[in-house]
mmCIF file of C-alpha atoms in Angstrom:
data_model
loop_
_atom_site.group_PDB
_atom_site.id
_atom_site.type_symbol
_atom_site.label_atom_id
_atom_site.label_comp_id
_atom_site.label_asym_id
_atom_site.label_seq_id
_atom_site.Cartn_x
_atom_site.Cartn_y
_atom_site.Cartn_z
ATOM 1 C CA MET A 1286 42.514 49.162 56.352
ATOM 2 C CA THR A 1287 39.906 49.303 59.284
ATOM 3 C CA PHE A 1288 40.624 52.330 61.581
ATOM 4 C CA SER A 1289 41.138 49.784 64.437
ATOM 5 C CA ALA A 1290 43.688 48.051 62.640
ATOM 6 C CA MET A 1291 45.409 51.344 61.931
ATOM 7 C CA ARG A 1292 45.199 52.460 65.579
ATOM 8 C CA THR A 1293 46.749 49.141 66.468
ATOM 9 C CA GLU A 1294 49.719 49.663 64.215
ATOM 10 C CA VAL A 1295 50.107 53.182 65.226
ATOM 11 C CA LEU A 1296 50.513 52.256 69.133
ATOM 12 C CA ARG A 1297 52.722 49.391 67.785
ATOM 13 C CA ARG A 1298 55.244 51.730 66.401
ATOM 14 C CA LEU A 1299 55.016 54.274 69.406
ATOM 15 C CA GLY A 1300 56.416 51.279 71.384
ATOM 16 C CA GLU A 1301 52.697 50.215 73.166
ATOM 17 C CA ASN A 1302 50.946 46.964 73.845
ATOM 18 C CA PRO A 1303 47.696 47.979 71.747
ATOM 19 C CA SER A 1304 45.540 46.319 74.437
ATOM 20 C CA THR A 1305 47.046 48.210 77.394
ATOM 21 C CA PRO A 1306 48.573 51.367 76.150
ATOM 22 C CA VAL A 1307 50.239 53.518 78.922
ATOM 23 C CA TRP A 1308 51.867 56.909 77.565
ATOM 24 C CA TYR A 1309 49.461 57.073 74.251
ATOM 25 C CA THR A 1310 45.968 56.121 74.142
ATOM 26 C CA ALA A 1311 43.979 54.904 71.399
ATOM 27 C CA ALA A 1312 42.112 57.972 71.310
ATOM 28 C CA GLU A 1313 45.175 60.316 70.509
ATOM 29 C CA ALA A 1314 46.416 57.246 67.713
ATOM 30 C CA GLY A 1315 42.957 57.969 66.404
ATOM 31 C CA GLU A 1316 42.850 61.591 66.295
ATOM 32 C CA ALA A 1317 46.157 61.603 64.737
ATOM 33 C CA LEU A 1318 45.103 59.158 61.870
ATOM 34 C CA ASN A 1319 42.216 61.126 61.488
ATOM 35 C CA GLU A 1320 44.668 64.453 61.484
ATOM 36 C CA ALA A 1321 46.526 62.651 58.519
ATOM 37 C CA HIS A 1322 43.795 61.844 56.468
ATOM 38 C CA ARG A 1323 42.444 65.574 56.431
ATOM 39 C CA LEU A 1324 46.476 66.592 55.577
ATOM 40 C CA PHE A 1325 46.783 63.901 52.668
ATOM 41 C CA ALA A 1326 43.394 64.822 51.048
ATOM 42 C CA LEU A 1327 44.390 68.687 51.523
ATOM 43 C CA ALA A 1328 47.532 68.142 49.903
ATOM 44 C CA ALA A 1329 46.752 65.759 47.260
ATOM 45 C CA LEU A 1330 43.144 67.030 46.512
ATOM 46 C CA SER A 1331 42.547 62.791 46.542
ATOM 47 C CA VAL A 1332 38.599 62.972 48.051
ATOM 48 C CA GLU A 1333 36.483 64.275 45.022
ATOM 49 C CA LYS A 1334 32.724 64.917 45.597
ATOM 50 C CA THR A 1335 30.198 66.198 43.202
ATOM 51 C CA ALA A 1336 27.300 68.079 44.416
ATOM 52 C CA THR A 1337 24.109 70.230 43.011
ATOM 53 C CA ILE A 1338 23.436 73.484 44.084
ATOM 54 C CA ALA A 1339 20.367 75.436 43.532
ATOM 55 C CA LEU A 1340 21.280 78.914 42.201
ATOM 56 C CA PRO A 1341 18.772 81.342 43.084
ATOM 57 C CA ALA A 1342 17.495 84.219 40.273
ATOM 58 C CA ALA A 1343 19.592 87.222 40.439
ATOM 59 C CA THR A 1344 21.509 86.305 43.329
ATOM 60 C CA PRO A 1345 25.232 86.573 42.114
ATOM 61 C CA ILE A 1346 26.657 85.766 45.454
ATOM 62 C CA LEU A 1347 26.038 82.722 47.787
ATOM 63 C CA ALA A 1348 27.814 81.471 50.592
ATOM 64 C CA SER A 1349 29.209 78.226 49.871
ATOM 65 C CA ARG A 1350 30.222 76.461 53.217
ATOM 66 C CA PRO A 1351 26.786 75.478 53.717
ATOM 67 C CA LEU A 1352 26.179 74.092 49.968
ATOM 68 C CA LEU A 1353 29.326 72.624 49.673
ATOM 69 C CA ALA A 1354 30.342 70.286 52.460
ATOM 70 C CA ALA A 1355 33.807 70.461 53.606
ATOM 71 C CA MET A 1356 34.713 71.913 50.302
ATOM 72 C CA LEU A 1357 38.682 72.532 49.943
ATOM 73 C CA ALA A 1358 38.942 73.349 46.342
ATOM 74 C CA PRO A 1359 36.654 73.607 43.161
ATOM 75 C CA LEU A 1360 37.260 71.445 40.441
ATOM 76 C CA ARG A 1361 34.641 71.651 37.700
ATOM 77 C CA ILE A 1362 31.519 73.505 37.554
ATOM 78 C CA TYR A 1363 28.885 72.783 35.081
ATOM 79 C CA THR A 1364 25.327 74.446 34.338
ATOM 80 C CA ALA A 1365 22.374 71.992 34.430
ATOM 81 C CA ALA A 1366 22.565 72.583 30.746
ATOM 82 C CA GLY A 1367 26.099 71.259 30.321
ATOM 83 C CA SER A 1368 27.725 74.617 30.051
ATOM 84 C CA ARG A 1369 31.066 74.956 31.902
ATOM 85 C CA VAL A 1370 31.459 77.468 34.208
ATOM 86 C CA ARG A 1371 35.416 78.880 34.346
ATOM 87 C CA PRO A 1372 37.214 79.954 37.121
ATOM 88 C CA ALA A 1373 38.559 83.764 37.544
ATOM 89 C CA SER A 1374 39.461 85.982 39.985
ATOM 90 C CA LEU A 1375 37.205 88.446 41.454
ATOM 91 C CA GLU A 1376 39.755 91.528 40.223
ATOM 92 C CA THR A 1377 39.434 89.534 36.812
ATOM 93 C CA LEU A 1378 35.485 89.564 36.878
ATOM 94 C CA ALA A 1379 35.583 93.181 37.833
ATOM 95 C CA GLY A 1380 37.942 93.994 35.262
ATOM 96 C CA ARG A 1381 36.092 92.520 32.476
ATOM 97 C CA ASP A 1382 33.016 93.707 33.347
ATOM 98 C CA SER A 1383 32.488 96.936 36.140
ATOM 99 C CA ARG A 1384 28.742 95.638 36.410
ATOM 100 C CA PHE A 1385 29.450 92.196 36.844
ATOM 101 C CA LEU A 1386 27.099 91.721 39.333
ATOM 102 C CA ASN A 1387 24.034 92.740 37.336
ATOM 103 C CA ALA A 1388 24.750 90.904 34.236
ATOM 104 C CA GLU A 1389 21.789 88.399 33.319
ATOM 105 C CA ASP A 1390 22.440 85.352 30.898
ATOM 106 C CA GLU A 1391 23.381 81.885 31.657
ATOM 107 C CA PRO A 1392 26.599 81.520 34.287
ATOM 108 C CA ARG A 1393 29.596 81.326 32.594
ATOM 109 C CA PHE A 1394 32.551 82.471 35.081
ATOM 110 C CA TYR A 1395 32.702 81.835 38.579
ATOM 111 C CA ALA A 1396 35.107 83.270 41.643
ATOM 112 C CA LEU A 1397 35.346 81.622 44.709
ATOM 113 C CA VAL A 1398 36.689 83.460 47.827
ATOM 114 C CA GLY A 1399 36.663 83.113 51.378
ATOM 115 C CA GLY A 1400 33.518 80.860 51.364
ATOM 116 C CA LEU A 1401 31.941 83.159 48.932
ATOM 117 C CA LEU A 1402 30.776 81.715 45.546
ATOM 118 C CA ILE A 1403 30.269 84.607 42.896
ATOM 119 C CA VAL A 1404 28.965 83.432 39.751
ATOM 120 C CA THR A 1405 28.460 85.736 36.692
ATOM 121 C CA PRO A 1406 26.521 86.443 34.610
ATOM 122 C CA GLN A 1407 23.677 85.612 37.077
ATOM 123 C CA PRO A 1408 20.669 83.434 35.846
ATOM 124 C CA ALA A 1409 17.439 85.195 35.057
ATOM 125 C CA ALA A 1410 15.594 81.862 36.653
ATOM 126 C CA PRO A 1411 16.776 79.725 39.118
ATOM 127 C CA LEU A 1412 19.069 77.481 37.789
ATOM 128 C CA ASP A 1413 21.116 74.127 39.183
ATOM 129 C CA LEU A 1414 25.050 74.170 38.809
ATOM 130 C CA SER A 1415 26.778 70.835 39.052
ATOM 131 C CA VAL A 1416 29.863 71.286 41.452
ATOM 132 C CA THR A 1417 32.600 68.621 41.622
ATOM 133 C CA TYR A 1418 35.188 69.840 44.226
ATOM 134 C CA ALA A 1419 38.058 68.379 46.323
ATOM 135 C CA ALA A 1420 36.644 67.623 49.728
ATOM 136 C CA SER A 1421 37.994 66.822 53.275
ATOM 137 C CA PRO A 1422 37.395 63.340 54.101
ATOM 138 C CA THR A 1423 34.841 62.224 56.673
ATOM 139 C CA ASP A 1424 36.398 61.542 60.667
ATOM 140 C CA MET A 1425 36.789 57.822 60.978
ATOM 141 C CA ALA A 1426 35.031 56.819 64.261
ATOM 142 C CA ALA A 1427 33.802 53.581 64.337
ATOM 143 C CA ASP A 1428 36.600 50.230 64.534
ATOM 144 C CA SER A 1429 35.319 49.280 60.977
ATOM 145 C CA SER A 1430 35.431 52.796 59.030
ATOM 146 C CA THR A 1431 38.286 52.803 56.795
ATOM 147 C CA PRO A 1432 39.688 56.256 55.032
ATOM 148 C CA GLU A 1433 38.249 57.822 52.071
ATOM 149 C CA ILE A 1434 41.803 57.913 50.330
ATOM 150 C CA PRO A 1435 42.747 54.944 48.124
ATOM 151 C CA ASP A 1436 43.861 51.624 50.009
ATOM 152 C CA GLU A 1437 47.183 51.749 48.486
ATOM 153 C CA ASP A 1438 47.883 54.981 50.715
ATOM 154 C CA HIS A 1439 46.665 53.614 54.007
ATOM 155 C CA GLY A 1440 50.038 53.138 55.229
ATOM 156 C CA ALA A 1441 50.968 56.473 54.894
ATOM 157 C CA LEU A 1442 48.456 57.819 57.523
ATOM 158 C CA ILE A 1443 50.112 55.427 60.148
ATOM 159 C CA GLU A 1444 53.320 56.916 58.994
ATOM 160 C CA ARG A 1445 52.414 60.603 59.393
ATOM 161 C CA ALA A 1446 50.298 59.525 62.757
ATOM 162 C CA PHE A 1447 53.427 57.905 64.342
ATOM 163 C CA TYR A 1448 55.402 60.957 63.121
ATOM 164 C CA THR A 1449 53.359 63.726 64.541
ATOM 165 C CA LEU A 1450 52.421 61.972 68.384
ATOM 166 C CA VAL A 1451 56.145 61.380 68.707
ATOM 167 C CA SER A 1452 57.076 64.718 67.878
ATOM 168 C CA VAL A 1453 54.303 66.743 69.797
ATOM 169 C CA LYS A 1454 54.422 64.277 72.750
ATOM 170 C CA GLU A 1455 58.173 63.202 73.172
ATOM 171 C CA GLY A 1456 59.702 66.084 71.199
ATOM 172 C CA ALA A 1457 63.640 65.789 69.688
ATOM 173 C CA SER A 1458 64.547 62.703 71.156
ATOM 174 C CA ARG A 1459 62.400 60.585 69.129
ATOM 175 C CA ARG A 1460 62.016 62.981 66.523
ATOM 176 C CA THR A 1461 64.597 61.888 64.344
ATOM 177 C CA GLU A 1462 64.123 58.258 64.301
ATOM 178 C CA ALA A 1463 60.413 59.353 63.352
ATOM 179 C CA GLU A 1464 61.914 61.638 60.426
ATOM 180 C CA PRO A 1465 61.680 58.561 57.769
ATOM 181 C CA ALA A 1466 58.224 58.108 58.785
ATOM 182 C CA GLN A 1467 57.174 61.787 57.570
ATOM 183 C CA GLN A 1468 59.410 61.568 54.654
ATOM 184 C CA ALA A 1469 57.472 57.904 53.516
ATOM 185 C CA PHE A 1470 53.997 60.493 54.317
ATOM 186 C CA VAL A 1471 55.378 63.036 51.817
ATOM 187 C CA ARG A 1472 56.307 60.511 49.172
ATOM 188 C CA ALA A 1473 52.987 58.905 49.258
ATOM 189 C CA VAL A 1474 51.287 62.223 48.955
ATOM 190 C CA GLU A 1475 53.418 63.310 46.165
ATOM 191 C CA ALA A 1476 52.976 60.112 44.347
ATOM 192 C CA ARG A 1477 49.033 60.226 44.770
ATOM 193 C CA ALA A 1478 49.226 64.087 43.953
ATOM 194 C CA ALA A 1479 50.773 63.213 40.748
ATOM 195 C CA LEU A 1480 48.179 60.934 39.662
ATOM 196 C CA VAL A 1481 45.665 63.674 40.494
ATOM 197 C CA ARG A 1482 47.465 66.137 38.702
ATOM 198 C CA SER A 1483 47.612 63.802 35.630
ATOM 199 C CA ARG A 1484 43.948 63.410 35.875
ATOM 200 C CA ALA A 1485 43.234 67.031 36.475
ATOM 201 C CA LEU A 1486 44.772 68.013 33.376
ATOM 202 C CA SER A 1487 42.821 65.277 31.521
ATOM 203 C CA MET A 1488 39.651 66.454 32.888
ATOM 204 C CA ASP A 1489 40.372 70.209 32.600
ATOM 205 C CA TYR A 1490 40.020 70.701 36.521
ATOM 206 C CA ASP A 1491 40.185 74.107 38.232
ATOM 207 C CA THR A 1492 42.418 73.082 41.071
ATOM 208 C CA GLN A 1493 45.840 71.163 40.814
ATOM 209 C CA PRO A 1494 47.203 69.806 44.008
ATOM 210 C CA PHE A 1495 49.961 71.284 46.157
ATOM 211 C CA GLU A 1496 53.508 70.772 45.498
ATOM 212 C CA LEU A 1497 54.306 69.229 48.907
ATOM 213 C CA GLY A 1498 57.675 67.935 47.939
ATOM 214 C CA ARG A 1499 58.875 71.146 46.634
ATOM 215 C CA TYR A 1500 57.291 73.026 49.460
ATOM 216 C CA PHE A 1501 59.509 70.859 51.685
ATOM 217 C CA ASN A 1502 62.568 70.768 49.197
ATOM 218 C CA GLY A 1503 62.542 74.569 49.357
ATOM 219 C CA ARG A 1504 62.677 74.703 53.053
ATOM 220 C CA MET B 130 31.036 73.203 57.972
ATOM 221 C CA ALA B 131 32.126 74.147 61.036
ATOM 222 C CA VAL B 132 35.112 73.829 63.450
ATOM 223 C CA ASN B 133 34.276 72.972 67.077
ATOM 224 C CA CYS B 134 37.122 74.693 69.215
ATOM 225 C CA THR B 135 36.073 73.011 72.203
ATOM 226 C CA ALA B 136 36.837 69.442 70.392
ATOM 227 C CA VAL B 137 40.200 71.116 69.199
ATOM 228 C CA ARG B 138 40.967 72.126 72.978
ATOM 229 C CA ASP B 139 40.450 68.806 74.240
ATOM 230 C CA ARG B 140 42.765 67.204 71.465
ATOM 231 C CA ALA B 141 45.529 69.541 72.990
ATOM 232 C CA VAL B 142 45.130 68.386 76.322
ATOM 233 C CA PRO B 143 46.893 64.755 76.354
ATOM 234 C CA LEU B 144 49.373 66.289 73.554
ATOM 235 C CA LEU B 145 50.475 68.585 76.242
ATOM 236 C CA HIS B 146 50.832 65.750 78.662
ATOM 237 C CA GLY B 147 47.691 66.767 80.601
ATOM 238 C CA GLN B 148 45.656 63.670 82.306
ATOM 239 C CA ASN B 149 42.449 66.252 81.570
ATOM 240 C CA LEU B 150 41.629 70.246 81.176
ATOM 241 C CA GLY B 151 41.945 70.825 84.888
ATOM 242 C CA ALA B 152 45.176 68.840 85.564
ATOM 243 C CA LEU B 153 46.638 70.466 82.667
ATOM 244 C CA THR B 154 49.741 73.072 83.590
ATOM 245 C CA ALA B 155 51.026 73.894 79.935
ATOM 246 C CA ALA B 156 48.187 76.107 79.123
ATOM 247 C CA SER B 157 44.480 77.042 80.621
ATOM 248 C CA SER B 158 41.690 76.752 78.735
ATOM 249 C CA ASP B 159 41.803 80.344 77.979
ATOM 250 C CA ASP B 160 45.232 80.417 77.023
ATOM 251 C CA ILE B 161 44.356 77.627 74.351
ATOM 252 C CA PHE B 162 41.037 79.520 73.020
ATOM 253 C CA LEU B 163 43.832 82.827 72.966
ATOM 254 C CA SER B 164 45.865 80.754 70.568
ATOM 255 C CA PHE B 165 42.829 79.844 68.348
ATOM 256 C CA ASN B 166 41.969 83.314 68.005
ATOM 257 C CA LEU B 167 45.130 84.419 67.103
ATOM 258 C CA GLY B 168 45.413 81.562 64.575
ATOM 259 C CA ALA B 169 42.153 82.532 63.373
ATOM 260 C CA GLU B 170 43.391 86.335 62.661
ATOM 261 C CA GLU B 171 46.128 84.657 60.565
ATOM 262 C CA LEU B 172 43.582 82.775 58.525
ATOM 263 C CA ALA B 173 41.766 85.982 57.820
ATOM 264 C CA LYS B 174 45.178 87.142 55.838
ATOM 265 C CA LEU B 175 44.914 83.995 53.826
ATOM 266 C CA ARG B 176 41.756 85.331 52.421
ATOM 267 C CA LEU B 177 39.744 82.346 54.336
ATOM 268 C CA PHE B 178 36.818 84.193 55.469
ATOM 269 C CA GLY B 179 34.873 86.476 53.023
ATOM 270 C CA GLN B 180 31.852 88.484 53.600
ATOM 271 C CA VAL B 181 29.100 90.936 51.996
ATOM 272 C CA ALA B 182 27.957 94.104 53.333
ATOM 273 C CA THR B 183 25.541 96.855 51.599
ATOM 274 C CA PRO B 184 25.815 99.560 54.093
ATOM 275 C CA ALA B 185 24.027 102.830 53.628
ATOM 276 C CA VAL B 186 25.837 106.331 52.606
ATOM 277 C CA THR B 187 23.819 109.387 53.681
ATOM 278 C CA SER B 188 23.692 112.262 51.518
ATOM 279 C CA GLY B 189 26.196 114.932 52.446
ATOM 280 C CA ASN B 190 28.102 112.417 54.804
ATOM 281 C CA PRO B 191 30.810 111.024 52.539
ATOM 282 C CA LEU B 192 31.988 108.379 55.647
ATOM 283 C CA VAL B 193 30.472 104.886 56.243
ATOM 284 C CA ALA B 194 31.782 102.900 59.082
ATOM 285 C CA ALA B 195 33.781 99.860 58.193
ATOM 286 C CA PRO B 196 31.886 96.645 58.559
ATOM 287 C CA THR B 197 32.685 94.714 62.017
ATOM 288 C CA ARG B 198 36.075 92.773 61.592
ATOM 289 C CA HIS B 199 36.952 94.084 58.077
ATOM 290 C CA VAL B 200 40.039 93.202 57.175
ATOM 291 C CA ALA B 201 40.474 94.197 53.773
ATOM 292 C CA THR B 202 37.982 95.302 50.792
ATOM 293 C CA LEU B 203 37.967 93.233 47.676
ATOM 294 C CA TYR B 204 35.101 94.869 45.611
ATOM 295 C CA ALA B 205 32.924 97.681 46.061
ATOM 296 C CA ALA B 206 30.253 99.158 44.209
ATOM 297 C CA TRP B 207 27.019 100.946 44.663
ATOM 298 C CA LEU B 208 23.972 100.815 43.667
ATOM 299 C CA ALA B 209 22.764 103.166 40.604
ATOM 300 C CA ALA B 210 19.442 103.178 39.241
ATOM 301 C CA GLY B 211 19.360 99.271 40.296
ATOM 302 C CA THR B 212 22.387 98.074 39.091
ATOM 303 C CA TRP B 213 25.570 97.604 40.827
ATOM 304 C CA ALA B 214 28.300 99.989 39.522
ATOM 305 C CA ARG B 215 31.942 99.489 40.362
ATOM 306 C CA LEU B 216 33.514 101.844 42.808
ATOM 307 C CA PRO B 217 37.157 101.579 42.328
ATOM 308 C CA ARG B 218 39.554 101.926 45.402
ATOM 309 C CA ILE B 219 42.131 104.698 45.809
ATOM 310 C CA SER B 220 44.632 105.528 48.242
ATOM 311 C CA ARG B 221 44.237 108.946 50.201
ATOM 312 C CA ALA B 222 47.487 110.232 48.747
ATOM 313 C CA ARG B 223 46.219 109.514 44.999
ATOM 314 C CA LEU B 224 43.085 111.077 45.534
ATOM 315 C CA GLU B 225 44.594 114.234 47.176
ATOM 316 C CA ALA B 226 47.069 114.386 44.061
ATOM 317 C CA LEU B 227 44.271 114.265 41.938
ATOM 318 C CA ASP B 228 41.922 116.432 43.769
ATOM 319 C CA PRO B 229 43.180 118.638 46.731
ATOM 320 C CA ALA B 230 39.406 119.575 47.910
ATOM 321 C CA TYR B 231 38.574 116.044 47.871
ATOM 322 C CA ARG B 232 36.882 116.197 51.124
ATOM 323 C CA THR B 233 34.582 119.159 50.187
ATOM 324 C CA ARG B 234 33.889 118.355 46.996
ATOM 325 C CA THR B 235 30.516 116.995 46.239
ATOM 326 C CA GLY B 236 28.575 115.190 43.363
ATOM 327 C CA ALA B 237 25.768 113.211 42.561
ATOM 328 C CA THR B 238 27.804 110.112 41.161
ATOM 329 C CA PRO B 239 30.601 108.637 43.410
ATOM 330 C CA THR B 240 33.805 107.485 41.396
ATOM 331 C CA HIS B 241 36.088 106.218 44.388
ATOM 332 C CA LEU B 242 36.113 104.622 47.659
ATOM 333 C CA VAL B 243 38.913 105.258 50.266
ATOM 334 C CA GLU B 244 39.531 103.157 52.886
ATOM 335 C CA GLU B 245 40.349 105.268 56.130
ATOM 336 C CA LEU B 246 40.740 102.186 58.142
ATOM 337 C CA GLU B 247 42.495 104.176 61.143
ATOM 338 C CA ALA B 248 39.348 105.953 61.494
ATOM 339 C CA GLY B 249 37.273 102.649 61.024
ATOM 340 C CA ALA B 250 35.829 104.448 58.187
ATOM 341 C CA MET B 251 35.489 104.428 54.390
ATOM 342 C CA ARG B 252 35.000 107.500 52.242
ATOM 343 C CA VAL B 253 33.125 107.591 49.177
ATOM 344 C CA TYR B 254 34.066 110.432 46.659
ATOM 345 C CA PRO B 255 32.783 112.921 45.989
ATOM 346 C CA THR B 256 30.456 113.459 48.820
ATOM 347 C CA PRO B 257 27.259 112.120 47.873
ATOM 348 C CA THR B 258 24.272 114.462 47.178
ATOM 349 C CA ALA B 259 21.758 111.925 47.781
ATOM 350 C CA ASN B 260 21.482 108.684 49.828
ATOM 351 C CA LEU B 261 23.365 105.886 48.377
ATOM 352 C CA THR B 262 23.926 102.222 49.088
ATOM 353 C CA LEU B 263 26.909 100.704 48.873
ATOM 354 C CA LEU B 264 27.990 96.735 48.385
ATOM 355 C CA LEU B 265 31.295 95.536 49.783
ATOM 356 C CA ILE B 266 32.794 92.361 49.258
ATOM 357 C CA TYR B 267 35.648 91.905 51.878
ATOM 358 C CA LEU B 268 37.788 89.939 54.336
ATOM 359 C CA GLU B 269 36.703 89.679 57.819
ATOM 360 C CA ARG B 270 38.189 88.234 60.916
ATOM 361 C CA ARG B 271 35.996 85.712 62.327
ATOM 362 C CA ALA B 272 34.687 86.669 65.628
ATOM 363 C CA ASP B 273 36.581 85.061 68.704
ATOM 364 C CA VAL B 274 35.835 81.726 69.653
ATOM 365 C CA SER B 275 35.278 80.803 73.582
ATOM 366 C CA THR B 276 33.916 77.915 75.426
ATOM 367 C CA GLY B 277 30.480 79.672 75.130
ATOM 368 C CA SER B 278 30.855 80.015 71.705
ATOM 369 C CA PRO B 279 33.420 77.510 70.252
ATOM 370 C CA THR B 280 32.026 77.252 66.188
ATOM 371 C CA LEU B 281 34.276 78.835 63.652
ATOM 372 C CA ALA B 282 32.951 78.391 60.579
ATOM 373 C CA ALA B 283 35.799 76.855 58.804
ATOM 374 C CA GLU B 284 36.675 73.717 56.605
ATOM 375 C CA PRO B 285 38.129 70.850 58.725
ATOM 376 C CA PRO B 286 41.756 71.182 58.310
ATOM 377 C CA VAL B 287 41.713 74.651 60.003
ATOM 378 C CA ALA B 288 41.114 72.505 63.238
ATOM 379 C CA ASP B 289 44.529 70.829 62.838
ATOM 380 C CA TYR B 290 46.017 74.243 61.964
ATOM 381 C CA LEU B 291 44.495 75.585 65.482
ATOM 382 C CA LEU B 292 45.739 72.579 66.958
ATOM 383 C CA TYR B 293 49.288 73.190 66.284
ATOM 384 C CA ARG B 294 49.196 77.031 66.876
ATOM 385 C CA ALA B 295 48.009 76.287 70.724
ATOM 386 C CA ILE B 296 50.294 73.597 71.113
ATOM 387 C CA GLY B 297 52.936 75.404 69.878
ATOM 388 C CA ASP B 298 52.128 78.671 71.838
ATOM 389 C CA ALA B 299 51.939 76.484 74.844
ATOM 390 C CA ARG B 300 55.244 75.231 74.525
ATOM 391 C CA ARG B 301 56.988 78.141 74.074
ATOM 392 C CA ARG B 302 55.850 79.415 77.107
ATOM 393 C CA ASN B 303 57.370 76.528 79.020
ATOM 394 C CA ALA B 304 60.467 76.568 76.538
ATOM 395 C CA ASP B 305 62.875 76.461 79.523
ATOM 396 C CA GLU B 306 61.495 73.104 80.229
ATOM 397 C CA GLY B 307 63.198 71.590 77.367
ATOM 398 C CA MET B 308 59.826 72.147 74.969
ATOM 399 C CA ALA B 309 61.466 74.729 72.652
ATOM 400 C CA ASP B 310 61.689 71.998 69.821
ATOM 401 C CA VAL B 311 58.084 70.885 70.438
ATOM 402 C CA ALA B 312 56.977 74.438 69.758
ATOM 403 C CA ALA B 313 59.551 74.650 66.393
ATOM 404 C CA PHE B 314 57.747 71.488 65.338
ATOM 405 C CA CYS B 315 54.130 72.842 65.636
ATOM 406 C CA ASP B 316 55.372 76.006 64.163
ATOM 407 C CA GLU B 317 56.591 73.989 60.813
ATOM 408 C CA GLN B 318 53.058 72.379 60.822
ATOM 409 C CA ALA B 319 51.343 75.182 60.978
ATOM 410 C CA GLN B 320 53.071 77.134 58.606
ATOM 411 C CA LEU B 321 52.817 73.917 56.228
ATOM 412 C CA TYR B 322 48.530 74.140 56.701
ATOM 413 C CA ALA B 323 48.919 78.236 56.108
ATOM 414 C CA ALA B 324 50.634 77.527 52.814
ATOM 415 C CA LEU B 325 47.901 74.863 51.775
ATOM 416 C CA PHE B 326 45.265 77.355 52.478
ATOM 417 C CA ARG B 327 46.939 79.827 50.524
ATOM 418 C CA ALA B 328 47.684 77.861 47.884
ATOM 419 C CA TYR B 329 44.094 76.906 47.563
ATOM 420 C CA SER B 330 42.349 80.055 48.636
ATOM 421 C CA GLY B 331 43.815 82.390 45.846
ATOM 422 C CA ARG B 332 40.899 82.568 43.707
#
């Protein structure tokens, strides 16, 4: 579904004439769709990317944000030789080896905290790492652009955009009416997250999607 | 990757029923940026912003200034003969119990780091008898954003968290105009984003 078609549908749901909207604008509908797109990908970890990063010699700490654009969570890291680099907390790395920042060998563990990628052991010579990660999708801007999440989930973005716009601009008066739209969005995220979770298990990924349904049920 | 907070502020304008920023009555641009900065401080506690520093410790002076905008130290080490040796953190009460004379004890090999953050400093124990270099991996608060410096190095969904924080704060100020429910809604959305960030930033 194109961005233009989705915006039109959101405006219709809001009770606007899409060609001459009054209370809501097409730009607002577009922003709400992009926000829904980001939230969907964040909750379901459904947008995957792989990048190769160059690990310099004797550099155990790297700033990951400039290297891995819009990374939400790491999924799998391999060395160029095909060895898996496993996740660990910084505390675990320090507990295993009090001089872990000096150890030199092929990397076996990584910690990711606050945009810092800490790899140990550090390679003696520059080394490439292949990083598969869950990414935040690129914003839709052109009328013809389409979401990066699967086609069957595009409708959920319309539901969420409708829900958030009504709830923020009109408040409680229409929020009750829009609650089913939010529930539809959550169901779609959960269904996609279940598939991603299953794939993550089979691929031995390092991060599982958030349990959005459980989060709302627990409130 | 960075969030342009000016663009986020501009997204907030129609959602706060403003025709444009100048005509906005629910909040000023400064109010919105204040909400962004308060929101970014909350995010710092969720381990979103990590930093590394290598401060120098002078012989005879156990205190070193905490890095700017330091929130919490995650790991500390000192440079011993060319290698980083872990410097375990210890509370002042525990150190005092172990060594009542800890303030005046001197030694060539540091064994502990005490965060004396009320003084904006960290204490190396024992007081070093030679110059040292520390390595700190720590969480920081980001520098405040403003119209002149609107960029926040963070992932794209952080923009949505900040948007809900700003609209929620603005609507809370106007709660007598029947907007308390919008403030509550925005708080719920901000909490959802915070839960998501917490879930993925724990490692």
